[in-house]
Amino acid sequence: MAKRASMSDVARVAGVSLTTASRALSGGGRVSAETRAKVIETAERLQFQPDMIARSFVTGRSFIVGVLAENAHGRFSMPLIVGATNYLGRENIAAVTLDAHGTPRALHEYLKRLRSRRIDGLLVVGDDPNRASLVLSEDFAVPVVFASSSATPETDYVVAPDNRGAGRAAAEHLIGLGRRHIAHVTAAVNDPAVGARVEGFTGAMRSAGMAIAMGGGPLYGSYLQRWGIDAAERIIESGQPVDAIFAANDEIAIGLFATFHRHGIRVPDDIAIVGYDNRLAGVRRPDHPLSTFDPELPTVGARAAERLLAVIGGAGEPGIDYVQPRFVEGRSTVGPTLEPYDIL
C-alpha cells in the first residue's frame, strides 16, 4: 500500500519550509502568489489530503459548519441544501444539517445545539429568514448566512433568487410578444417573495405605460393549483380583456391552463401564461410546455455556502447577493397551442 503524502512531503518537493507550505494551503499568512500556486500544484500532484484534526489544532477552526433548515423537505429548501453541501464538500468542509420541520420550538432547540458545537459558521435555509433571525441572539458568536427566497434586513448576509428581476422579466417578455392586457395571479399579499415579484412586474408595466389587467393590481391568493383554477374562473366571469398572465408559480399556471382549456380558451393563442419555479423541468420533451423561471436553487445554495466561507475568513460585507432566475421559454407563450397532455 502506497504511503499517503504528508505536509512535509509537499514542502520538500515544492522546495519550501513546512510553515510556508502550511500557510499556502490554508490560504493564510504572507505567501507570494507564485509560491502559493507552486505549493498547491505540488499538493495536487502528490494527491495530498490534509489531516483535518491536526489542521483544526493549528488553525483553531473545526472546518465544520451548521446547516439549519426551517423545512428541509420543502420544494425550495431541498435543492438549496444540495447545492450548499455539495459546495462545502468540494471545499473539504463538513456540514451538520438539522431540520426544524417548520416548528419554531425545534428551531430554538437546534440553534442551542449548534451554539454548543465548535462550528465555524451557520447557514440558515428557509422561505422566511426573519423567523430564524428572531431567535439568533447577539451572543451567537459565529458568522451566519441566510439562503432564502425572501427579502431580509440589509444587516444580514443573504443569498436569494432575484424575485424582483423575475417579475420585471416576465412582464417584459409578455409585452414583447405584443400582449396588452396582462394580469398577475399571485400568492399571499404578505409573502416577501410575492411582494418582490409584484414590484418588478408592476414597475415594468408602468415603464411600458400599461396598467395591470383585472383592476390595475395583482390577484392575491395562494400557491395552490386550486387558486389558479379559481382565479381563471374569476377572470372569465369578469368579462374583462386578458390576453396574458404572470403566475406566482407553476402550480397556479397549471390551474389557470386547465380551466381556460375547459372553457375553450386556447393557450397561448388567446391567453399566454408565464409561471415560476420550473416545476416541469424533469419532463422529457423536445420543447418545454410552460414558460417559466427557474430560480436556480442549487446555485443559490452553493453561492450561500461560498459566501459563508468568505465571511468566516473575514471577507465580505452584509447585504443581499441576488441570483438571477433563468427564464425558460415554453409553448405557453410562444406556441404552438398547448393541449392537456402537454402539461397536465
XYZ file of C-alpha atoms in Angstrom:
344
model
C 0.000 0.000 0.000
C 1.439 3.400 -1.034
C 2.244 5.824 1.751
C -0.084 8.831 1.920
C 1.682 12.108 1.181
C 2.236 14.356 4.193
C 2.598 18.113 4.531
C 6.331 17.540 4.929
C 6.388 15.736 1.568
C 4.635 18.674 -0.080
C 7.077 21.155 1.461
C 10.119 19.065 0.425
C 9.015 18.586 -3.201
C 7.934 22.227 -3.548
C 11.239 23.382 -2.039
C 9.708 25.472 0.759
C 9.586 25.294 4.528
C 6.889 23.326 6.330
C 5.446 26.589 7.685
C 5.253 28.128 4.212
C 3.556 25.035 2.786
C 1.003 25.088 5.590
C 0.274 28.788 5.062
C -0.001 28.369 1.292
C -2.539 25.557 1.564
C -4.587 27.166 4.327
C -4.869 30.461 2.442
C -3.414 32.419 5.362
C -0.149 34.160 6.130
C 2.180 36.124 3.898
C 2.945 33.898 0.945
C 3.592 35.163 -2.581
C 1.127 34.204 -5.288
C 3.872 32.342 -7.160
C 4.835 30.273 -4.095
C 1.215 29.561 -3.193
C 0.497 28.336 -6.735
C 3.606 26.123 -6.666
C 2.654 24.553 -3.323
C -0.949 23.953 -4.435
C 0.239 22.340 -7.695
C 2.611 20.109 -5.738
C -0.092 19.092 -3.273
C -2.436 18.169 -6.116
C 0.298 16.194 -7.892
C 1.105 14.248 -4.709
C -2.645 13.797 -4.023
C -2.110 15.330 -0.604
C -5.107 15.184 1.756
C -4.775 17.330 4.912
C -5.342 15.831 8.332
C -8.359 17.870 9.393
C -7.894 17.142 13.105
C -4.321 18.368 13.042
C -5.334 21.305 10.896
C -8.015 22.179 13.435
C -5.462 22.307 16.268
C -3.178 24.562 14.229
C -5.800 26.996 12.943
C -8.298 26.976 15.813
C -11.082 26.129 13.352
C -13.202 22.983 13.228
C -13.844 23.092 9.442
C -17.439 22.201 10.270
C -20.437 24.435 9.546
C -24.044 24.095 10.616
C -26.855 23.978 8.056
C -30.167 24.756 9.735
C -33.290 24.251 7.616
C -36.717 25.557 8.544
C -38.173 22.711 6.481
C -35.570 20.621 4.649
C -38.140 18.712 2.579
C -39.755 21.829 1.133
C -39.611 22.395 -2.604
C -37.378 25.409 -2.036
C -35.121 24.004 0.650
C -34.055 20.596 -0.648
C -32.269 21.697 -3.868
C -30.752 24.603 -1.983
C -29.306 22.308 0.694
C -27.941 20.002 -2.005
C -26.193 22.924 -3.697
C -24.745 24.142 -0.403
C -23.492 20.778 0.880
C -22.004 19.859 -2.494
C -20.013 23.082 -2.457
C -18.893 22.562 1.139
C -17.812 19.013 0.304
C -15.650 20.242 -2.565
C -14.031 22.681 -0.130
C -13.374 19.847 2.360
C -15.798 21.351 4.888
C -18.121 19.073 6.870
C -21.760 20.085 7.347
C -24.019 19.324 10.304
C -27.537 19.546 8.857
C -30.570 19.942 11.132
C -34.207 20.194 10.058
C -36.705 22.130 12.199
C -39.675 20.738 10.201
C -41.308 24.175 10.289
C -41.531 24.146 14.099
C -40.330 27.308 15.920
C -39.571 25.299 19.087
C -37.300 22.961 17.132
C -35.630 25.974 15.546
C -34.788 27.314 19.009
C -33.559 23.911 20.229
C -31.333 23.290 17.215
C -29.800 26.736 17.460
C -28.900 25.939 21.077
C -27.302 22.662 19.987
C -25.320 24.324 17.230
C -24.153 27.021 19.622
C -22.656 24.300 21.814
C -20.802 22.725 18.865
C -17.490 24.027 17.581
C -18.907 25.086 14.236
C -17.136 27.771 12.241
C -20.338 29.256 10.834
C -24.042 28.708 10.227
C -26.075 28.571 7.023
C -29.810 29.101 7.578
C -32.098 27.759 4.844
C -35.740 28.780 4.650
C -38.504 30.726 2.947
C -38.508 33.357 5.692
C -35.118 34.024 7.318
C -36.718 36.643 9.553
C -38.125 33.796 11.679
C -34.633 32.462 12.250
C -33.262 35.978 12.748
C -35.581 36.437 15.707
C -34.039 33.512 17.575
C -30.427 34.245 16.677
C -29.282 36.122 19.751
C -26.389 38.533 19.758
C -24.153 36.026 21.555
C -24.267 33.595 18.630
C -20.566 34.035 18.056
C -20.028 32.540 14.589
C -20.899 34.098 11.202
C -24.395 33.420 9.849
C -25.507 33.472 6.199
C -29.134 33.121 5.097
C -30.186 31.349 1.918
C -33.766 32.350 1.304
C -36.463 33.258 -1.188
C -37.403 36.305 0.880
C -36.035 39.765 1.481
C -34.248 40.325 4.793
C -32.655 43.238 6.657
C -29.547 44.617 4.992
C -27.652 43.912 8.215
C -27.774 40.183 7.375
C -25.629 38.169 4.971
C -28.131 36.773 2.462
C -28.164 34.950 -0.868
C -31.550 34.758 -2.636
C -33.171 34.486 -6.073
C -33.846 37.854 -7.668
C -37.645 37.794 -7.433
C -37.921 41.434 -8.414
C -35.897 40.769 -11.549
C -38.076 37.764 -12.422
C -41.248 39.843 -12.140
C -39.777 42.514 -14.360
C -38.557 39.971 -16.937
C -41.980 38.249 -17.021
C -43.742 41.500 -17.875
C -41.126 42.427 -20.472
C -41.430 39.017 -22.149
C -45.213 39.256 -22.440
C -45.144 42.895 -23.561
C -42.517 41.967 -26.148
C -44.928 39.379 -27.571
C -47.476 42.129 -28.170
C -49.743 41.309 -25.216
C -51.553 44.380 -23.911
C -53.958 43.116 -21.228
C -51.674 41.358 -18.752
C -52.820 40.114 -15.339
C -50.751 38.907 -12.401
C -52.122 35.965 -10.394
C -50.000 35.617 -7.292
C -49.979 34.219 -3.746
C -50.303 35.750 -0.255
C -50.037 39.531 -0.046
C -47.702 39.347 2.988
C -45.201 36.957 1.349
C -41.917 38.895 0.781
C -41.090 36.917 -2.376
C -44.549 37.724 -3.745
C -44.034 41.389 -2.916
C -40.700 41.496 -4.740
C -42.156 39.897 -7.888
C -45.142 42.254 -7.784
C -42.766 45.211 -7.518
C -40.711 44.094 -10.511
C -43.797 43.244 -12.562
C -45.689 46.492 -11.879
C -42.525 48.541 -12.471
C -42.085 47.054 -15.942
C -45.748 47.545 -16.762
C -45.582 51.161 -15.612
C -42.451 51.776 -17.696
C -44.339 50.492 -20.733
C -47.261 52.832 -19.988
C -49.574 49.912 -19.273
C -51.961 49.129 -16.418
C -52.301 45.636 -14.946
C -55.437 43.872 -16.185
C -58.244 42.930 -13.788
C -58.481 46.167 -11.827
C -54.953 47.520 -12.054
C -53.382 45.264 -9.401
C -52.415 41.647 -8.706
C -54.937 38.942 -7.817
C -53.733 37.606 -4.447
C -54.413 34.066 -3.262
C -52.145 31.092 -2.537
C -49.518 28.951 -4.239
C -52.013 26.110 -4.771
C -53.259 24.856 -8.133
C -56.783 25.305 -6.762
C -56.194 29.045 -6.604
C -55.173 29.028 -10.278
C -58.474 27.351 -11.113
C -60.463 29.870 -9.052
C -58.530 32.823 -10.494
C -59.201 31.656 -14.061
C -62.916 31.383 -13.294
C -62.865 34.904 -11.866
C -61.125 36.257 -14.970
C -63.613 34.550 -17.294
C -66.644 35.695 -15.297
C -65.395 39.302 -15.174
C -65.638 39.680 -18.932
C -62.569 41.927 -18.851
C -59.989 41.589 -21.632
C -56.996 39.474 -20.542
C -54.509 38.141 -23.091
C -51.615 37.201 -20.803
C -50.944 36.203 -17.175
C -47.863 36.035 -14.986
C -48.476 33.360 -12.328
C -46.603 33.254 -8.992
C -45.677 29.593 -9.527
C -46.190 26.723 -11.937
C -48.936 25.169 -9.804
C -51.063 28.289 -10.316
C -50.148 28.338 -14.014
C -51.322 24.730 -14.445
C -54.616 25.525 -12.702
C -55.109 28.516 -14.991
C -54.410 26.451 -18.100
C -56.724 23.603 -17.098
C -59.634 25.977 -16.540
C -59.072 28.008 -19.690
C -58.891 24.820 -21.753
C -62.130 23.588 -20.244
C -63.784 26.831 -21.372
C -62.364 26.612 -24.884
C -59.783 29.363 -24.325
C -56.535 28.445 -26.070
C -53.064 28.892 -24.610
C -51.143 30.794 -25.853
C -53.347 31.782 -28.803
C -55.929 33.578 -26.643
C -54.053 33.885 -23.332
C -50.305 33.495 -22.788
C -49.115 32.215 -19.401
C -45.764 32.556 -17.612
C -45.116 30.606 -14.394
C -42.327 30.480 -11.827
C -40.198 27.684 -10.263
C -39.738 25.405 -13.318
C -41.733 22.557 -11.786
C -41.883 20.702 -15.110
C -38.093 20.744 -15.558
C -37.923 16.937 -15.367
C -40.386 16.401 -18.207
C -38.529 14.904 -21.157
C -39.854 16.742 -24.229
C -38.256 18.273 -27.309
C -39.853 21.574 -26.275
C -40.814 22.934 -22.878
C -44.599 23.184 -22.374
C -44.609 26.051 -19.865
C -42.766 29.349 -19.994
C -41.400 29.790 -16.503
C -38.498 30.963 -14.374
C -36.006 28.564 -12.824
C -34.779 30.161 -9.562
C -31.514 28.201 -9.852
C -31.779 26.989 -6.257
C -28.684 24.735 -6.284
C -26.713 27.783 -7.420
C -28.261 29.864 -4.625
C -27.214 27.192 -2.118
C -23.688 26.910 -3.478
C -23.232 30.668 -3.514
C -24.568 30.922 0.052
C -22.038 28.313 1.181
C -19.279 30.123 -0.685
C -20.268 33.392 0.960
C -20.332 31.759 4.392
C -16.760 30.522 3.976
C -15.720 34.000 2.835
C -17.331 35.615 5.901
C -15.664 33.037 8.150
C -12.388 34.104 6.565
C -13.140 37.750 7.366
C -14.191 38.893 3.882
C -17.384 40.475 2.605
C -19.970 42.984 3.808
C -23.583 42.372 4.932
C -26.270 42.626 2.283
C -28.242 40.549 -0.199
C -26.484 38.731 -3.030
C -29.079 38.037 -5.721
C -29.008 35.093 -8.124
C -30.868 35.855 -11.345
C -33.563 33.248 -12.144
C -33.206 31.687 -15.589
C -36.094 32.230 -17.990
C -37.281 29.040 -19.723
C -39.279 29.874 -22.835
C -42.090 27.413 -23.494
C -45.178 26.851 -25.577
C -47.485 28.627 -23.107
C -46.244 31.942 -24.531
C -44.768 31.230 -27.963
C -46.859 28.252 -29.146
C -47.894 26.062 -30.753
C -51.211 25.647 -28.931
C -50.955 23.626 -25.722
C -53.089 20.534 -25.214
C -53.866 18.872 -21.837
C -51.420 16.022 -22.425
C -48.642 18.598 -22.839
C -48.872 19.984 -19.357
C -51.342 18.145 -17.075
